[in-house]
Each structure stands twice: as structure tokens, then as C-alpha cells.
């Protein structure tokens, strides 16, 4: 083969390669790739999500919000922001959407109120902050974050948490801000049924898609630090005063630089009984399990023995993401330093 031909062949390969990689990039991939690895992964709740119950338009609407939350995370991580900052900002995007059961879209209690829980944890320092049963804080995750930075306590509830958030100059809203027509009717339907909270009857099954929707975020930042956060309105038609797993450190939320960062979703009582998030971290630390192996054991075996349903998103200290759930779907998405954004809803993605 002549030298001229070889150069021409190399040139053609180079051009084709370049145009192929341009073609494969998603439209969101306009940011400059960064040097150190990072990852942000999110969930928007797990449940009985069937393609038949979610129109293509609804699926697209959920994915658009997941995508914009990931965009916020990506752009902060590229410029070197900390995992804890990113978790808060990403969750605030999801809290401000009426589509998810957190912040603006929080479900109603049996009494017709909205009572929200949130937690955030820093895997580097093991500092954590949580708020529970709050009714007037626009972004509960911002209040949890303020608590994380305060070394006097880890968890505040109800009126005390609200007074603290106001002192911290966080946005306080009238409870009417959380009113959502669809959520209201969802609660009325559940309330009028004879099905009780712990009875997994057909009405509960049919309404899973609306009942769940908790949001969570896990991050590995460019400095090698992990963080996790979760925010929720809890279970629709719940008893007022009921607190789920989301704000309980070690149950619904946990981060530790030695192992992983985790945010859970599902029927909180079972996640509390099994201290799901910490159990996974402990299996990694004490037994040397991979994140995937530990998560599978807890969600597909231990949780199932309690008939518990739900899932989680997690990332390990190397940036490996894990989505594990035993329901038919979980709203989810992730992006790393490569800049390729992915979102999915059903067990057999998309
Ligand atoms: N885990 C939340 C709770 O029990 C609910 C959810 O994830 O949807 O409060």
C-alpha cells in the first residue's frame, strides 16, 4: 500500500470518527469535559409504574424535569462545586416541580395537609441535616442543608424546624402554595376507600404512580467526596405526624466517603426497620461487597421478606452508579463527566 493511500485512509478515518462522535452526542452535551471524574444520579420515586398508565406526553414531561435537574448538577460539578452543594441544588429543581412528591408536588395527609421530610448527608465529614413534618418551608432540602451546617443538632421537626428555617432566611410560604388539584383528588379517593394505610389492596396498587414520587440525589464530586439527599411529601393519605424513612439518616439517606452515597424511595416503614441505606454501606465496608451486590441483597432479598416495595439510587466512591428497585418502575437519571445524560422510568428502560 503506498504512503499516499495510507495518509488518505487515515484522513478519512479521522473525519468519519469525528462526525460519528458528534452524531452520538446528546444535544445536552455542549459543556466542556472536565478533568476529574464526577457523577450525579437522581430518582423521582419508585412504584407500580406501567407504560399504560403514563402517556408518552406524561413520560416526556417527567423526563424533561429529570433532565433539567441533571443539567444543573452537571454544570455545578464541571466547575468543581462540592457534592453537598450539588445535591441541594439538584433536589431544589425537583422540589419546585409539581410532578414529584416533594416540595410543590407534595402529597396530602389524611387530614388534608402537606407534611414534608428531607435529609442531606456529607460523606466526607459524616455531617448530616434533616427536617421532618414541615408545612411552610418552600424547599425542605434547603432547611436540611442549613441543619447540616449547624453542629448543635442533626434533625429538627415541625414548628421548630420552620422557625429555624425562617431564622436562616429561607423561603417560607403559605401552606396553600402546596395545594395541587390532582394531588387533592388523589387523597380524597384514597380517603374514601376502605383500604387502610398498611393494607396493600388493589386501590393502593392502582395508585402507586401517584402515591410515590419522592426525590433523591447522590453525587461524587471532582474532589472525590460523596453526598446524598432525599426530599418527600411522604405517603398519600398518611396519618398526620407520620414520618417516613427519607429524613432518617441510615434508613432513607446515607453517605460515607469510605463506601457510597444512597437515597431511597418506597414504603418508608420497611426502610426504617431495615436501616436500608446504612445496611448497604455496612456490607460494603465490613464484607467488601460491591455497591451493586449489597444493594441487590437489601432491595431484592431483605426488603422483600418484609413485603417492602421501593428502590434506591446510589453511587460508590469510584463514581459507579446503581439503580436498584423491586417495583415496575422508578423515575431516574444520571450523568457523569462524559456529559452523556440518561433518564429512564420503567424496569425495561426507557
Ligand atoms: N419513602 C417515602 C416515605 O415513606 C415515600 C416515597 O419514597 O415515596 O415517606
CSV table of C-alpha atoms and ligand atoms in Angstrom, one decimal:
chain,number,residue,atom,x,y,z
A,1,UNK,CA,0.0,0.0,0.0
A,2,UNK,CA,1.5,3.4,-1.0
A,3,UNK,CA,2.2,6.0,1.6
A,4,UNK,CA,-0.2,8.5,-0.1
A,5,UNK,CA,-3.0,5.9,0.1
A,6,UNK,CA,-2.3,5.3,3.8
A,7,UNK,CA,-2.4,9.0,4.6
A,8,UNK,CA,-5.7,9.4,2.7
A,9,UNK,CA,-7.1,6.4,4.6
A,10,UNK,CA,-6.1,7.8,7.9
A,11,UNK,CA,-7.7,11.2,7.0
A,12,UNK,CA,-11.0,9.5,6.0
A,13,UNK,CA,-11.0,7.6,9.3
A,14,UNK,CA,-10.3,10.7,11.3
A,15,UNK,CA,-13.1,12.6,9.6
A,16,UNK,CA,-15.6,9.7,10.0
A,17,UNK,CA,-14.6,9.2,13.6
A,18,UNK,CA,-15.1,12.9,14.4
A,19,UNK,CA,-18.5,13.1,12.7
A,20,UNK,CA,-19.6,9.8,14.3
A,21,UNK,CA,-18.8,11.1,17.8
A,22,UNK,CA,-20.6,14.3,17.0
A,23,UNK,CA,-23.6,12.3,15.9
A,24,UNK,CA,-23.6,10.2,19.1
A,25,UNK,CA,-23.6,13.2,21.4
A,26,UNK,CA,-26.9,14.2,23.0
A,27,UNK,CA,-28.0,17.8,22.5
A,28,UNK,CA,-27.3,18.5,26.2
A,29,UNK,CA,-23.6,17.7,25.6
A,30,UNK,CA,-22.4,21.3,25.0
A,31,UNK,CA,-20.3,21.6,28.1
A,32,UNK,CA,-16.5,21.2,28.1
A,33,UNK,CA,-15.5,17.8,29.5
A,34,UNK,CA,-13.8,18.1,32.9
A,35,UNK,CA,-10.6,16.6,34.1
A,36,UNK,CA,-11.5,14.7,37.3
A,37,UNK,CA,-14.3,12.2,37.3
A,38,UNK,CA,-17.7,13.1,38.8
A,39,UNK,CA,-21.2,11.7,38.9
A,40,UNK,CA,-24.7,12.9,39.7
A,41,UNK,CA,-27.6,10.4,39.8
A,42,UNK,CA,-31.3,11.1,40.8
A,43,UNK,CA,-34.6,9.3,41.4
A,44,UNK,CA,-38.1,10.7,41.3
A,45,UNK,CA,-39.7,7.8,43.2
A,46,UNK,CA,-40.4,4.1,42.6
A,47,UNK,CA,-43.7,2.5,42.3
A,48,UNK,CA,-46.1,0.5,40.2
A,49,UNK,CA,-45.4,2.5,37.0
A,50,UNK,CA,-46.9,1.0,33.9
A,51,UNK,CA,-46.5,2.2,30.4
A,52,UNK,CA,-50.3,2.1,30.1
A,53,UNK,CA,-50.8,4.4,33.0
A,54,UNK,CA,-48.3,7.1,31.8
A,55,UNK,CA,-49.0,8.6,28.3
A,56,UNK,CA,-46.0,9.4,26.1
A,57,UNK,CA,-46.6,13.1,26.9
A,58,UNK,CA,-46.5,12.5,30.7
A,59,UNK,CA,-43.3,10.4,30.3
A,60,UNK,CA,-41.7,13.2,28.4
A,61,UNK,CA,-42.8,15.8,31.0
A,62,UNK,CA,-41.2,13.7,33.8
A,63,UNK,CA,-38.1,13.2,31.8
A,64,UNK,CA,-37.8,16.9,31.0
A,65,UNK,CA,-37.7,17.8,34.7
A,66,UNK,CA,-35.2,15.0,35.5
A,67,UNK,CA,-33.1,16.2,32.6
A,68,UNK,CA,-33.1,19.8,33.8
A,69,UNK,CA,-32.2,18.7,37.4
A,70,UNK,CA,-29.2,16.7,35.9
A,71,UNK,CA,-28.2,19.7,33.8
A,72,UNK,CA,-28.0,21.8,37.0
A,73,UNK,CA,-25.9,19.1,38.7
A,74,UNK,CA,-23.6,18.7,35.7
A,75,UNK,CA,-22.9,22.4,35.3
A,76,UNK,CA,-22.1,22.8,39.0
A,77,UNK,CA,-19.9,19.7,39.1
A,78,UNK,CA,-17.9,20.7,36.0
A,79,UNK,CA,-16.8,23.9,37.8
A,80,UNK,CA,-15.8,21.9,40.8
A,81,UNK,CA,-18.7,22.5,43.3
A,82,UNK,CA,-19.0,20.3,46.3
A,83,UNK,CA,-21.1,17.2,46.4
A,84,UNK,CA,-23.3,18.6,49.2
A,85,UNK,CA,-24.0,21.8,47.3
A,86,UNK,CA,-24.9,19.9,44.2
A,87,UNK,CA,-27.3,17.6,46.0
A,88,UNK,CA,-29.1,20.5,47.4
A,89,UNK,CA,-29.4,22.4,44.1
A,90,UNK,CA,-30.5,19.4,42.1
A,91,UNK,CA,-33.1,18.4,44.6
A,92,UNK,CA,-34.5,22.0,44.7
A,93,UNK,CA,-35.2,21.7,40.9
A,94,UNK,CA,-37.2,18.6,41.6
A,95,UNK,CA,-39.0,20.1,44.7
A,96,UNK,CA,-40.0,23.1,42.6
A,97,UNK,CA,-41.8,20.9,40.1
A,98,UNK,CA,-45.4,19.8,40.8
A,99,UNK,CA,-44.8,16.5,39.2
A,100,UNK,CA,-42.8,14.9,42.0
A,101,UNK,CA,-43.9,14.2,45.6
A,102,UNK,CA,-41.6,16.7,47.2
A,103,UNK,CA,-41.9,20.5,47.8
A,104,UNK,CA,-44.5,21.9,45.4
A,105,UNK,CA,-45.9,18.5,44.5
A,106,UNK,CA,-46.1,17.0,48.0
A,107,UNK,CA,-49.0,14.6,48.6
A,108,UNK,CA,-51.7,15.3,51.2
A,109,UNK,CA,-52.1,13.6,54.6
A,110,UNK,CA,-55.5,12.1,55.5
A,111,UNK,CA,-56.3,15.4,57.2
A,112,UNK,CA,-55.7,17.3,54.0
A,113,UNK,CA,-52.4,18.9,55.0
A,114,UNK,CA,-48.9,18.7,53.3
A,115,UNK,CA,-46.2,17.5,55.7
A,116,UNK,CA,-42.7,17.2,54.2
A,117,UNK,CA,-39.5,15.5,55.2
A,118,UNK,CA,-36.0,15.9,53.9
A,119,UNK,CA,-32.4,15.0,54.7
A,120,UNK,CA,-28.9,15.5,53.3
A,121,UNK,CA,-25.6,14.0,54.3
A,122,UNK,CA,-21.9,14.8,53.6
A,123,UNK,CA,-19.9,11.6,53.0
A,124,UNK,CA,-16.6,13.3,53.8
A,125,UNK,CA,-17.4,14.6,57.3
A,126,UNK,CA,-20.5,12.4,58.1
A,127,UNK,CA,-22.2,15.7,58.9
A,128,UNK,CA,-26.0,15.3,58.3
A,129,UNK,CA,-29.1,17.5,58.5
A,130,UNK,CA,-32.8,16.6,58.4
A,131,UNK,CA,-36.2,18.2,58.8
A,132,UNK,CA,-39.4,16.3,59.4
A,133,UNK,CA,-43.1,17.2,59.2
A,134,UNK,CA,-42.7,20.7,57.9
A,135,UNK,CA,-45.6,22.5,56.3
A,136,UNK,CA,-44.4,26.0,55.3
A,137,UNK,CA,-40.8,25.7,54.0
A,138,UNK,CA,-40.7,26.1,50.3
A,139,UNK,CA,-37.6,23.9,49.9
A,140,UNK,CA,-37.3,21.4,52.7
A,141,UNK,CA,-33.9,20.3,51.4
A,142,UNK,CA,-32.5,23.8,51.9
A,143,UNK,CA,-33.6,23.6,55.5
A,144,UNK,CA,-32.0,20.2,55.9
A,145,UNK,CA,-28.8,21.7,54.5
A,146,UNK,CA,-28.9,24.6,57.0
A,147,UNK,CA,-29.2,22.0,59.8
A,148,UNK,CA,-26.2,20.1,58.3
A,149,UNK,CA,-24.1,23.2,58.7
A,150,UNK,CA,-25.2,23.6,62.4
A,151,UNK,CA,-23.3,21.5,64.8
A,152,UNK,CA,-25.9,21.7,67.5
A,153,UNK,CA,-28.3,19.2,66.0
A,154,UNK,CA,-28.9,16.8,63.1
A,155,UNK,CA,-32.7,16.7,62.9
A,156,UNK,CA,-35.5,19.3,63.6
A,157,UNK,CA,-39.2,18.7,63.3
A,158,UNK,CA,-42.4,20.6,62.8
A,159,UNK,CA,-42.7,24.2,64.1
A,160,UNK,CA,-39.2,24.2,65.5
A,161,UNK,CA,-37.8,23.4,62.0
A,162,UNK,CA,-40.0,26.1,60.5
A,163,UNK,CA,-38.9,28.7,63.0
A,164,UNK,CA,-35.2,27.7,62.3
A,165,UNK,CA,-35.7,27.9,58.5
A,166,UNK,CA,-37.1,31.4,58.9
A,167,UNK,CA,-34.2,32.5,61.1
A,168,UNK,CA,-31.9,31.2,58.3
A,169,UNK,CA,-33.8,33.4,55.9
A,170,UNK,CA,-35.0,30.5,53.9
A,171,UNK,CA,-38.2,31.0,51.8
A,172,UNK,CA,-41.3,30.4,53.9
A,173,UNK,CA,-44.7,30.1,52.1
A,174,UNK,CA,-48.3,29.8,53.0
A,175,UNK,CA,-49.3,26.1,53.1
A,176,UNK,CA,-51.7,26.9,50.2
A,177,UNK,CA,-48.6,27.0,48.0
A,178,UNK,CA,-48.5,23.2,48.2
A,179,UNK,CA,-52.1,22.8,47.0
A,180,UNK,CA,-52.3,20.8,43.8
A,181,UNK,CA,-55.7,19.8,42.3
A,182,UNK,CA,-54.6,16.3,41.2
A,183,UNK,CA,-52.9,15.5,44.5
A,184,UNK,CA,-56.0,16.7,46.4
A,185,UNK,CA,-58.3,14.4,44.4
A,186,UNK,CA,-55.8,11.5,44.7
A,187,UNK,CA,-56.0,11.9,48.5
A,188,UNK,CA,-59.9,12.1,48.5
A,189,UNK,CA,-60.1,8.9,46.5
A,190,UNK,CA,-57.8,7.1,49.0
A,191,UNK,CA,-59.5,8.5,52.0
A,192,UNK,CA,-63.0,7.5,50.7
A,193,UNK,CA,-61.8,3.9,50.1
A,194,UNK,CA,-61.9,1.3,52.8
A,195,UNK,CA,-58.3,0.5,52.3
A,196,UNK,CA,-56.1,1.3,55.3
A,197,UNK,CA,-52.6,2.7,55.0
A,198,UNK,CA,-50.8,-0.7,55.6
A,199,UNK,CA,-53.2,-2.8,53.5
A,200,UNK,CA,-51.8,-3.4,50.0
A,201,UNK,CA,-55.2,-3.6,48.4
A,202,UNK,CA,-56.0,-3.0,44.8
A,203,UNK,CA,-56.7,0.7,45.3
A,204,UNK,CA,-53.2,1.3,46.7
A,205,UNK,CA,-51.7,-0.7,43.9
A,206,UNK,CA,-53.5,1.2,41.2
A,207,UNK,CA,-52.5,4.5,42.7
A,208,UNK,CA,-48.8,3.8,43.2
A,209,UNK,CA,-47.7,6.0,40.4
A,210,UNK,CA,-49.3,9.0,42.1
A,211,UNK,CA,-48.6,7.9,45.6
A,212,UNK,CA,-44.8,7.7,45.4
A,213,UNK,CA,-42.6,10.3,43.7
A,214,UNK,CA,-40.2,11.1,46.5
A,215,UNK,CA,-37.0,12.7,45.0
A,216,UNK,CA,-33.4,11.9,45.8
A,217,UNK,CA,-29.9,12.7,44.6
A,218,UNK,CA,-26.4,11.2,45.0
A,219,UNK,CA,-23.2,12.8,43.9
A,220,UNK,CA,-19.5,12.1,43.6
A,221,UNK,CA,-17.7,15.4,43.1
A,222,UNK,CA,-14.4,16.2,41.4
A,223,UNK,CA,-12.7,16.2,44.8
A,224,UNK,CA,-13.6,12.6,45.5
A,225,UNK,CA,-16.4,13.4,48.0
A,226,UNK,CA,-19.8,11.8,48.2
A,227,UNK,CA,-23.1,13.2,49.3
A,228,UNK,CA,-26.8,12.1,49.3
A,229,UNK,CA,-30.1,13.8,49.8
A,230,UNK,CA,-33.8,12.9,49.8
A,231,UNK,CA,-37.0,15.0,49.9
A,232,UNK,CA,-40.6,13.9,50.1
A,233,UNK,CA,-44.2,14.6,51.0
A,234,UNK,CA,-44.4,11.0,52.4
A,235,UNK,CA,-47.2,8.6,51.6
A,236,UNK,CA,-50.5,10.0,50.2
A,237,UNK,CA,-53.3,9.8,52.8
A,238,UNK,CA,-50.8,9.2,55.6
A,239,UNK,CA,-51.6,9.8,59.2
A,240,UNK,CA,-50.7,13.4,60.2
A,241,UNK,CA,-47.5,13.4,62.1
A,242,UNK,CA,-46.2,10.2,60.4
A,243,UNK,CA,-42.5,10.4,59.5
A,244,UNK,CA,-41.1,8.2,56.8
A,245,UNK,CA,-37.5,6.9,56.1
A,246,UNK,CA,-36.4,9.9,54.0
A,247,UNK,CA,-35.2,12.1,56.8
A,248,UNK,CA,-33.8,9.3,58.9
A,249,UNK,CA,-30.1,9.1,58.5
A,250,UNK,CA,-29.1,5.5,57.7
A,251,UNK,CA,-32.7,4.5,56.6
A,252,UNK,CA,-33.6,6.6,53.6
A,253,UNK,CA,-30.5,8.7,53.2
A,254,UNK,CA,-26.8,8.0,53.9
A,255,UNK,CA,-23.4,9.0,52.6
A,256,UNK,CA,-19.9,7.9,53.6
A,257,UNK,CA,-16.7,8.5,51.5
A,258,UNK,CA,-15.5,5.0,52.5
A,259,UNK,CA,-18.4,3.3,50.7
A,260,UNK,CA,-21.2,5.1,48.9
A,261,UNK,CA,-24.0,7.7,48.9
A,262,UNK,CA,-27.6,6.4,48.9
A,263,UNK,CA,-31.1,7.9,48.6
A,264,UNK,CA,-34.1,5.5,48.9
A,265,UNK,CA,-37.8,5.6,47.9
A,266,UNK,CA,-40.7,3.3,48.8
A,267,UNK,CA,-42.8,2.5,51.7
A,268,UNK,CA,-40.7,4.1,54.4
A,269,UNK,CA,-41.7,2.0,57.4
A,270,UNK,CA,-39.9,-1.0,55.9
A,271,UNK,CA,-36.8,1.1,55.0
A,272,UNK,CA,-36.6,2.3,58.6
A,273,UNK,CA,-36.9,-1.3,60.0
A,274,UNK,CA,-34.1,-2.5,57.8
A,275,UNK,CA,-32.0,0.7,58.0
A,276,UNK,CA,-31.6,0.1,54.3
A,277,UNK,CA,-29.1,2.8,53.4
A,278,UNK,CA,-26.7,2.1,56.2
A,279,UNK,CA,-27.1,-1.6,55.8
A,280,UNK,CA,-25.8,-1.4,52.2
A,281,UNK,CA,-22.9,0.8,53.3
A,282,UNK,CA,-22.0,-1.6,56.1
A,283,UNK,CA,-22.0,-4.6,53.8
A,284,UNK,CA,-19.5,-2.7,51.6
A,285,UNK,CA,-17.4,-1.7,54.5
A,286,UNK,CA,-17.4,-4.9,56.5
A,287,UNK,CA,-17.9,-7.6,53.9
A,288,UNK,CA,-16.2,-6.0,51.0
A,289,UNK,CA,-19.3,-6.3,48.8
A,290,UNK,CA,-19.6,-4.1,45.7
A,291,UNK,CA,-22.3,-1.5,45.8
A,292,UNK,CA,-24.4,-3.4,43.3
A,293,UNK,CA,-24.2,-6.7,45.2
A,294,UNK,CA,-25.1,-5.0,48.5
A,295,UNK,CA,-28.0,-3.0,47.0
A,296,UNK,CA,-29.4,-6.1,45.3
A,297,UNK,CA,-29.3,-8.1,48.5
A,298,UNK,CA,-31.1,-5.5,50.5
A,299,UNK,CA,-33.8,-4.5,47.9
A,300,UNK,CA,-34.4,-7.9,46.3
A,301,UNK,CA,-34.0,-10.1,49.3
A,302,UNK,CA,-34.2,-8.4,52.7
A,303,UNK,CA,-36.9,-5.8,51.7
A,304,UNK,CA,-39.0,-8.5,50.0
A,305,UNK,CA,-39.1,-10.6,53.1
A,306,UNK,CA,-41.0,-7.8,54.8
A,307,UNK,CA,-43.1,-7.4,51.6
A,308,UNK,CA,-41.5,-4.0,51.3
A,309,UNK,CA,-41.5,-2.2,48.0
A,310,UNK,CA,-39.3,0.5,46.6
A,311,UNK,CA,-35.8,1.2,45.4
A,312,UNK,CA,-32.8,3.5,45.6
A,313,UNK,CA,-30.2,5.4,43.7
A,314,UNK,CA,-26.6,5.1,44.9
A,315,UNK,CA,-23.1,5.9,43.8
A,316,UNK,CA,-19.9,4.5,45.1
A,317,UNK,CA,-16.6,6.2,45.8
A,318,UNK,CA,-15.4,5.4,42.3
A,319,UNK,CA,-18.4,7.0,40.7
A,320,UNK,CA,-20.2,3.8,39.8
A,321,UNK,CA,-23.9,4.3,39.8
A,322,UNK,CA,-26.5,1.8,41.0
A,323,UNK,CA,-30.3,1.9,40.5
A,324,UNK,CA,-32.0,-1.0,42.3
A,325,UNK,CA,-35.8,-1.4,42.7
A,326,UNK,CA,-38.3,-4.1,43.2
A,327,UNK,CA,-41.2,-2.2,41.7
A,328,UNK,CA,-42.2,-2.0,38.0
A,329,UNK,CA,-40.6,1.4,37.6
A,330,UNK,CA,-38.6,4.2,39.1
A,331,UNK,CA,-38.1,7.7,37.7
A,332,UNK,CA,-34.4,8.0,37.4
A,333,UNK,CA,-31.4,9.6,35.6
A,334,UNK,CA,-27.7,10.2,35.7
A,335,UNK,CA,-24.8,11.9,34.1
A,336,UNK,CA,-21.0,11.8,34.7
A,337,UNK,CA,-18.0,13.7,33.4
A,338,UNK,CA,-18.5,12.3,29.9
A,339,UNK,CA,-21.6,14.6,29.6
A,340,UNK,CA,-24.0,11.9,28.3
A,341,UNK,CA,-27.3,12.4,30.0
A,342,UNK,CA,-29.6,9.4,30.6
A,343,UNK,CA,-33.1,9.2,32.0
A,344,UNK,CA,-35.5,6.2,32.4
A,345,UNK,CA,-38.8,5.3,34.0
A,346,UNK,CA,-39.7,1.6,33.6
A,347,UNK,CA,-37.9,-1.5,34.6
A,348,UNK,CA,-37.1,-2.2,31.0
A,349,UNK,CA,-35.9,1.4,30.3
A,350,UNK,CA,-36.9,3.9,28.8
B,1,LIG,N1,-40.2,6.8,51.4
B,1,LIG,C1,-41.2,7.8,51.4
B,1,LIG,C2,-41.9,7.7,52.8
B,1,LIG,O1,-42.2,6.6,53.2
B,1,LIG,C3,-42.2,7.7,50.3
B,1,LIG,C4,-41.6,7.5,49.0
B,1,LIG,O2,-40.5,7.2,48.8
B,1,LIG,O3,-42.3,7.7,48.0
B,1,LIG,O4,-42.2,8.7,53.3
